[in-house]
Amino acid sequence: MTAKNVISECLLKMGLADFSHNETFSEGEQELINSLLGAMNIAYREIICEYLPLTTEENVVFSDGQLMISKLGKSILYPIRLKRGDETVAFKTYPNRLTADFSGEAILEYAYTPPMPISINSSINDVRLTQSALSDGTLAEYYFANKVFDLAKSFDTSFRSKLGLMKYKGRSLRLKERRWRA
């Protein structure tokens, strides 16, 4: 999906004509697109940080039991697992580094944030995320910023509902069996 397609869906949900595919924009149209892009950046960051984290594995080298965060290839959100061979290794997290009880090579799995900000020509290549959910989140942020709280709440409820379904899609949830007392 592209940012332009999300903007297009936002305009339709707002009851406006879809001008996002025009060659040039008027001053008012450009201002609206910029506002929607700002709201989309906020909504997308929330999705990545709280609902659908992007994860990667990277070969890293610990020297003197430390790995500086700045040496990682992507902007780390939080570490998930550190493996050395077939063994999972314990580590401690600090604001600027990770520490472990060894020196040498390992594989670090971590959640990261993608490069921001999203522009009108950006492509969002996350198959777990739907265009409808992102447009609802964008409109929730847009209306909240413009103090239209009824619409903001409506779109935010829809946004969170759709993301809740996406977060647990394909996983079975089991509740612990309990006795019912009369």
XYZ file of C-alpha atoms in Angstrom:
182
model
C 0.000 0.000 0.000
C 1.157 3.542 -0.607
C 0.692 6.645 1.510
C -1.164 8.207 -1.426
C -3.752 5.386 -1.341
C -4.251 5.856 2.414
C -4.708 9.621 1.901
C -7.206 8.836 -0.863
C -9.227 6.608 1.481
C -9.084 9.284 4.202
C -10.480 11.887 1.817
C -13.347 9.582 0.846
C -14.127 8.831 4.526
C -14.157 12.582 5.181
C -16.760 13.020 2.437
C -14.424 14.986 0.179
C -13.536 14.489 -3.471
C -10.364 12.453 -3.970
C -7.808 14.948 -5.249
C -4.762 12.982 -4.070
C -3.922 11.728 -7.582
C -3.938 15.205 -9.191
C -0.729 16.545 -10.710
C -0.824 19.788 -8.699
C -2.625 20.832 -5.539
C -4.139 24.110 -4.440
C -2.829 25.685 -1.253
C -5.764 24.324 0.792
C -5.390 20.837 -0.684
C -1.657 20.785 0.035
C -2.301 21.905 3.612
C -4.856 19.106 4.107
C -2.482 16.503 2.637
C 0.335 17.688 4.915
C -1.965 17.472 7.953
C -3.082 13.958 6.992
C 0.535 12.871 6.421
C 1.488 14.160 9.870
C -1.414 12.239 11.395
C -0.461 9.127 9.400
C 3.085 9.261 10.776
C 1.733 9.359 14.337
C -0.716 6.505 13.696
C 1.880 4.337 11.937
C 4.420 4.818 14.709
C 1.774 3.788 17.266
C 0.973 0.672 15.226
C 4.643 -0.326 15.051
C 5.387 0.440 18.695
C 2.304 -1.068 20.327
C 0.500 -3.523 18.044
C 2.519 -4.927 15.143
C 6.249 -4.555 15.807
C 8.711 -5.005 12.971
C 11.440 -7.468 13.969
C 14.786 -8.408 12.509
C 17.786 -10.551 13.349
C 21.289 -9.166 13.059
C 24.736 -10.648 13.556
C 26.465 -8.613 16.262
C 29.812 -8.645 18.022
C 30.085 -8.035 21.768
C 33.402 -6.582 22.874
C 34.215 -6.650 26.584
C 30.671 -7.907 27.180
C 29.059 -4.836 25.599
C 27.272 -3.943 22.380
C 26.651 -0.282 21.632
C 23.124 0.338 20.299
C 24.493 2.829 17.752
C 26.283 -0.049 15.942
C 23.006 -1.735 14.973
C 21.779 -1.463 11.389
C 18.283 -0.255 12.284
C 16.757 1.992 14.921
C 16.076 -0.415 17.795
C 12.805 -0.233 19.703
C 13.542 -3.071 22.142
C 15.648 -6.257 22.157
C 13.851 -9.603 22.042
C 16.434 -12.393 22.129
C 20.181 -12.899 22.033
C 21.474 -16.235 20.677
C 24.963 -17.605 20.627
C 24.933 -20.779 18.561
C 21.904 -22.790 19.672
C 21.892 -21.244 23.145
C 19.801 -18.251 24.222
C 21.966 -15.893 26.269
C 20.851 -13.572 29.083
C 21.536 -9.871 28.597
C 20.855 -6.542 30.273
C 19.549 -3.479 28.513
C 20.783 0.050 29.121
C 19.833 3.264 27.285
C 22.854 3.148 24.976
C 24.105 -0.457 25.143
C 23.422 -4.123 25.794
C 25.613 -6.140 28.137
C 26.145 -9.897 28.370
C 28.583 -12.260 30.098
C 30.626 -13.010 26.965
C 32.622 -11.388 24.201
C 32.306 -12.432 20.581
C 29.691 -13.017 17.916
C 25.991 -13.567 18.507
C 22.628 -13.068 16.812
C 20.382 -10.350 18.216
C 16.666 -10.370 17.456
C 15.058 -6.983 18.051
C 12.060 -4.829 17.219
C 12.841 -1.687 15.259
C 11.200 1.438 13.933
C 11.259 2.062 10.184
C 12.699 5.258 8.727
C 10.322 8.157 9.297
C 8.612 10.376 8.254
C 6.317 8.897 5.639
C 5.921 11.095 2.549
C 3.109 11.092 -0.023
C 5.112 8.780 -2.321
C 6.191 6.347 0.419
C 5.271 2.706 0.273
C 4.281 0.775 3.408
C 5.182 -2.858 2.821
C 3.684 -4.486 5.909
C 1.247 -7.211 4.861
C -0.145 -7.483 8.403
C -1.569 -3.950 8.203
C -4.645 -2.998 6.198
C -5.202 0.294 4.441
C -8.538 0.693 6.208
C -6.968 0.407 9.675
C -4.227 2.918 8.852
C -6.736 5.385 7.379
C -8.907 5.098 10.521
C -5.864 5.783 12.708
C -4.873 8.701 10.505
C -8.339 10.237 10.716
C -8.477 9.691 14.490
C -5.224 11.645 14.898
C -6.293 14.304 12.377
C -9.649 14.959 14.042
C -8.088 14.915 17.512
C -5.555 17.558 16.429
C -8.386 19.665 15.005
C -10.490 19.262 18.175
C -13.354 17.363 16.529
C -13.544 14.913 19.414
C -16.696 12.985 18.419
C -15.239 11.963 15.064
C -11.823 11.381 16.625
C -13.317 8.968 19.159
C -15.308 7.148 16.489
C -12.307 6.607 14.210
C -10.055 5.747 17.179
C -12.482 3.036 18.343
C -12.572 1.542 14.845
C -8.767 1.796 14.573
C -8.117 -0.016 17.845
C -10.723 -2.659 17.094
C -9.144 -3.471 13.714
C -5.638 -3.547 15.191
C -6.757 -5.839 18.014
C -7.984 -8.316 15.426
C -4.751 -8.050 13.443
C -2.553 -8.481 16.511
C -4.057 -11.863 17.418
C -4.972 -13.095 13.924
C -4.108 -16.748 13.481
C -3.418 -17.353 17.160
C -5.773 -19.243 19.354
C -6.396 -17.690 22.721
C -6.923 -20.088 25.599
C -8.585 -19.148 28.817
C -7.715 -21.104 31.918
C -10.438 -23.539 32.864
C -12.226 -22.520 36.051
C -15.069 -23.773 38.155
C -18.255 -21.863 38.318
C -19.706 -21.375 41.778
C -23.322 -20.851 42.453
